[in-house]
């Protein structure tokens, strides 16, 4: 009797073991199937030029054809950026991002190489800047044809200082960084509203005359209407340069006689070498801005605050330019706090008090 009972128990045990083995095999087969057949790997979007583009569901690697777009991607999602068009200024950006390769691009200086872009296997390439400030369809079509199967996504207004909210929001949605994009837009729209509302009431005949001095001798400039000098008008200044707009990179050459005739109240200087000599150069001594010591070196941390490139790096340049042009009107503006917040939010770095003071008081 005992033997029969033991045999039945063994038989039941064997059956149970068999069932477990079948379940384990089924589970393993299911797991193997999931590892090779993923859910939808792509999604279809409308880019900012109205094109329908199929992109990966998860975008991990992005290259851009020009600096304004590159800075936009870096500021929204730095870990997705695969390379720079030019090297940012060292000391103001985390080292792991400084170490990204410089890949060039197509932005006035034609330094891009399609084969190099393709060899880096980005998930997408962003096209955003042309001489008209937007993503021209002809340029986008050329990039897509040359880059083959790599999706090209067009981004508009990356150089429009009054329209940055749209590209920031678009990039946040594209890369799944909506919260970061919202923080950036809140900062931008705050400083933009503060500045534009206050300067709107300044009569035309009381607006400060401003000369944007570029080049090693200060005799290159960009007049009103040029995207390179956009912050002068936005911040209530009167751009004194009466000269032609040079397409693309800008920097129209002018003469010393023209600058003397324009006699600006304020000079904004791009070149540190020129800034170091302008106050003692006899050629500049009779200009109002020099006589009243209203010559200012445009700040540059990771990127320039005013121009070159004319991207969202200029967001911090809006309060700086307004404060320089109208110190009394913006006396209550805490520029140091804005500089700190901007770098933490946009550049992903914390600046020390000394760094902030040094860049504001060169």
mmCIF file with all atom_site columns, N, CA and C in Angstrom, residues 51-74:
data_model
loop_
_atom_site.group_PDB
_atom_site.id
_atom_site.type_symbol
_atom_site.label_atom_id
_atom_site.label_alt_id
_atom_site.label_comp_id
_atom_site.label_asym_id
_atom_site.label_entity_id
_atom_site.label_seq_id
_atom_site.pdbx_PDB_ins_code
_atom_site.Cartn_x
_atom_site.Cartn_y
_atom_site.Cartn_z
_atom_site.occupancy
_atom_site.B_iso_or_equiv
_atom_site.pdbx_formal_charge
_atom_site.auth_seq_id
_atom_site.auth_comp_id
_atom_site.auth_asym_id
_atom_site.auth_atom_id
_atom_site.pdbx_PDB_model_num
ATOM 1  N N  . UNK A 1 51 ? 6.576  70.370 -42.972 1.00 0.00 ? 51 UNK A N  1
ATOM 2  C CA . UNK A 1 51 ? 6.898  69.107 -43.629 1.00 0.00 ? 51 UNK A CA 1
ATOM 3  C C  . UNK A 1 51 ? 6.510  67.926 -42.735 1.00 0.00 ? 51 UNK A C  1
ATOM 4  N N  . UNK A 1 52 ? 6.118  66.831 -43.348 1.00 0.00 ? 52 UNK A N  1
ATOM 5  C CA . UNK A 1 52 ? 5.854  65.593 -42.608 1.00 0.00 ? 52 UNK A CA 1
ATOM 6  C C  . UNK A 1 52 ? 7.142  64.781 -42.576 1.00 0.00 ? 52 UNK A C  1
ATOM 7  N N  . UNK A 1 53 ? 7.602  64.450 -41.373 1.00 0.00 ? 53 UNK A N  1
ATOM 8  C CA . UNK A 1 53 ? 8.879  63.769 -41.203 1.00 0.00 ? 53 UNK A CA 1
ATOM 9  C C  . UNK A 1 53 ? 8.692  62.574 -40.280 1.00 0.00 ? 53 UNK A C  1
ATOM 10 N N  . UNK A 1 54 ? 9.265  61.439 -40.655 1.00 0.00 ? 54 UNK A N  1
ATOM 11 C CA . UNK A 1 54 ? 9.257  60.258 -39.805 1.00 0.00 ? 54 UNK A CA 1
ATOM 12 C C  . UNK A 1 54 ? 10.568 60.233 -39.024 1.00 0.00 ? 54 UNK A C  1
ATOM 13 N N  . UNK A 1 55 ? 10.466 60.247 -37.690 1.00 0.00 ? 55 UNK A N  1
ATOM 14 C CA . UNK A 1 55 ? 11.639 60.282 -36.815 1.00 0.00 ? 55 UNK A CA 1
ATOM 15 C C  . UNK A 1 55 ? 11.560 59.124 -35.832 1.00 0.00 ? 55 UNK A C  1
ATOM 16 N N  . UNK A 1 56 ? 12.692 58.755 -35.206 1.00 0.00 ? 56 UNK A N  1
ATOM 17 C CA . UNK A 1 56 ? 12.638 57.702 -34.189 1.00 0.00 ? 56 UNK A CA 1
ATOM 18 C C  . UNK A 1 56 ? 11.750 58.115 -33.008 1.00 0.00 ? 56 UNK A C  1
ATOM 19 N N  . UNK A 1 57 ? 11.104 57.129 -32.400 1.00 0.00 ? 57 UNK A N  1
ATOM 20 C CA . UNK A 1 57 ? 10.275 57.421 -31.220 1.00 0.00 ? 57 UNK A CA 1
ATOM 21 C C  . UNK A 1 57 ? 11.122 57.997 -30.093 1.00 0.00 ? 57 UNK A C  1
ATOM 22 N N  . UNK A 1 58 ? 12.318 57.456 -29.914 1.00 0.00 ? 58 UNK A N  1
ATOM 23 C CA . UNK A 1 58 ? 13.250 57.960 -28.904 1.00 0.00 ? 58 UNK A CA 1
ATOM 24 C C  . UNK A 1 58 ? 14.463 58.536 -29.625 1.00 0.00 ? 58 UNK A C  1
ATOM 25 N N  . UNK A 1 59 ? 14.609 59.850 -29.572 1.00 0.00 ? 59 UNK A N  1
ATOM 26 C CA . UNK A 1 59 ? 15.734 60.523 -30.234 1.00 0.00 ? 59 UNK A CA 1
ATOM 27 C C  . UNK A 1 59 ? 16.855 60.692 -29.234 1.00 0.00 ? 59 UNK A C  1
ATOM 28 N N  . UNK A 1 60 ? 17.975 60.046 -29.483 1.00 0.00 ? 60 UNK A N  1
ATOM 29 C CA . UNK A 1 60 ? 19.096 60.058 -28.543 1.00 0.00 ? 60 UNK A CA 1
ATOM 30 C C  . UNK A 1 60 ? 20.293 60.855 -29.053 1.00 0.00 ? 60 UNK A C  1
ATOM 31 N N  . UNK A 1 61 ? 20.371 61.085 -30.371 1.00 0.00 ? 61 UNK A N  1
ATOM 32 C CA . UNK A 1 61 ? 21.562 61.715 -30.948 1.00 0.00 ? 61 UNK A CA 1
ATOM 33 C C  . UNK A 1 61 ? 21.134 62.707 -32.018 1.00 0.00 ? 61 UNK A C  1
ATOM 34 N N  . UNK A 1 62 ? 21.569 63.979 -31.857 1.00 0.00 ? 62 UNK A N  1
ATOM 35 C CA . UNK A 1 62 ? 21.137 65.041 -32.760 1.00 0.00 ? 62 UNK A CA 1
ATOM 36 C C  . UNK A 1 62 ? 22.357 65.822 -33.246 1.00 0.00 ? 62 UNK A C  1
ATOM 37 N N  . UNK A 1 63 ? 22.413 66.067 -34.544 1.00 0.00 ? 63 UNK A N  1
ATOM 38 C CA . UNK A 1 63 ? 23.352 67.013 -35.125 1.00 0.00 ? 63 UNK A CA 1
ATOM 39 C C  . UNK A 1 63 ? 22.560 68.144 -35.763 1.00 0.00 ? 63 UNK A C  1
ATOM 40 N N  . UNK A 1 64 ? 23.149 69.316 -35.819 1.00 0.00 ? 64 UNK A N  1
ATOM 41 C CA . UNK A 1 64 ? 22.487 70.478 -36.407 1.00 0.00 ? 64 UNK A CA 1
ATOM 42 C C  . UNK A 1 64 ? 23.409 71.104 -37.446 1.00 0.00 ? 64 UNK A C  1
ATOM 43 N N  . UNK A 1 65 ? 22.802 71.777 -38.420 1.00 0.00 ? 65 UNK A N  1
ATOM 44 C CA . UNK A 1 65 ? 23.594 72.326 -39.513 1.00 0.00 ? 65 UNK A CA 1
ATOM 45 C C  . UNK A 1 65 ? 24.115 73.727 -39.238 1.00 0.00 ? 65 UNK A C  1
ATOM 46 N N  . UNK A 1 66 ? 23.642 74.365 -38.146 1.00 0.00 ? 66 UNK A N  1
ATOM 47 C CA . UNK A 1 66 ? 24.084 75.732 -37.862 1.00 0.00 ? 66 UNK A CA 1
ATOM 48 C C  . UNK A 1 66 ? 24.066 75.994 -36.360 1.00 0.00 ? 66 UNK A C  1
ATOM 49 N N  . UNK A 1 67 ? 24.837 76.978 -35.894 1.00 0.00 ? 67 UNK A N  1
ATOM 50 C CA . UNK A 1 67 ? 24.944 77.242 -34.457 1.00 0.00 ? 67 UNK A CA 1
ATOM 51 C C  . UNK A 1 67 ? 23.634 77.575 -33.738 1.00 0.00 ? 67 UNK A C  1
ATOM 52 N N  . UNK A 1 68 ? 22.717 78.387 -34.300 1.00 0.00 ? 68 UNK A N  1
ATOM 53 C CA . UNK A 1 68 ? 21.487 78.658 -33.544 1.00 0.00 ? 68 UNK A CA 1
ATOM 54 C C  . UNK A 1 68 ? 20.713 77.386 -33.200 1.00 0.00 ? 68 UNK A C  1
ATOM 55 N N  . UNK A 1 69 ? 20.648 76.443 -34.145 1.00 0.00 ? 69 UNK A N  1
ATOM 56 C CA . UNK A 1 69 ? 19.940 75.194 -33.873 1.00 0.00 ? 69 UNK A CA 1
ATOM 57 C C  . UNK A 1 69 ? 20.701 74.335 -32.876 1.00 0.00 ? 69 UNK A C  1
ATOM 58 N N  . UNK A 1 70 ? 22.018 74.318 -32.996 1.00 0.00 ? 70 UNK A N  1
ATOM 59 C CA . UNK A 1 70 ? 22.849 73.528 -32.085 1.00 0.00 ? 70 UNK A CA 1
ATOM 60 C C  . UNK A 1 70 ? 22.682 74.011 -30.654 1.00 0.00 ? 70 UNK A C  1
ATOM 61 N N  . UNK A 1 71 ? 22.714 75.329 -30.459 1.00 0.00 ? 71 UNK A N  1
ATOM 62 C CA . UNK A 1 71 ? 22.537 75.870 -29.113 1.00 0.00 ? 71 UNK A CA 1
ATOM 63 C C  . UNK A 1 71 ? 21.146 75.569 -28.570 1.00 0.00 ? 71 UNK A C  1
ATOM 64 N N  . UNK A 1 72 ? 20.146 75.586 -29.454 1.00 0.00 ? 72 UNK A N  1
ATOM 65 C CA . UNK A 1 72 ? 18.788 75.254 -29.043 1.00 0.00 ? 72 UNK A CA 1
ATOM 66 C C  . UNK A 1 72 ? 18.722 73.824 -28.521 1.00 0.00 ? 72 UNK A C  1
ATOM 67 N N  . UNK A 1 73 ? 19.302 72.884 -29.248 1.00 0.00 ? 73 UNK A N  1
ATOM 68 C CA . UNK A 1 73 ? 19.305 71.486 -28.802 1.00 0.00 ? 73 UNK A CA 1
ATOM 69 C C  . UNK A 1 73 ? 20.086 71.347 -27.502 1.00 0.00 ? 73 UNK A C  1
ATOM 70 N N  . UNK A 1 74 ? 21.259 71.983 -27.430 1.00 0.00 ? 74 UNK A N  1
ATOM 71 C CA . UNK A 1 74 ? 22.063 71.883 -26.209 1.00 0.00 ? 74 UNK A CA 1
ATOM 72 C C  . UNK A 1 74 ? 21.300 72.413 -24.996 1.00 0.00 ? 74 UNK A C  1
#
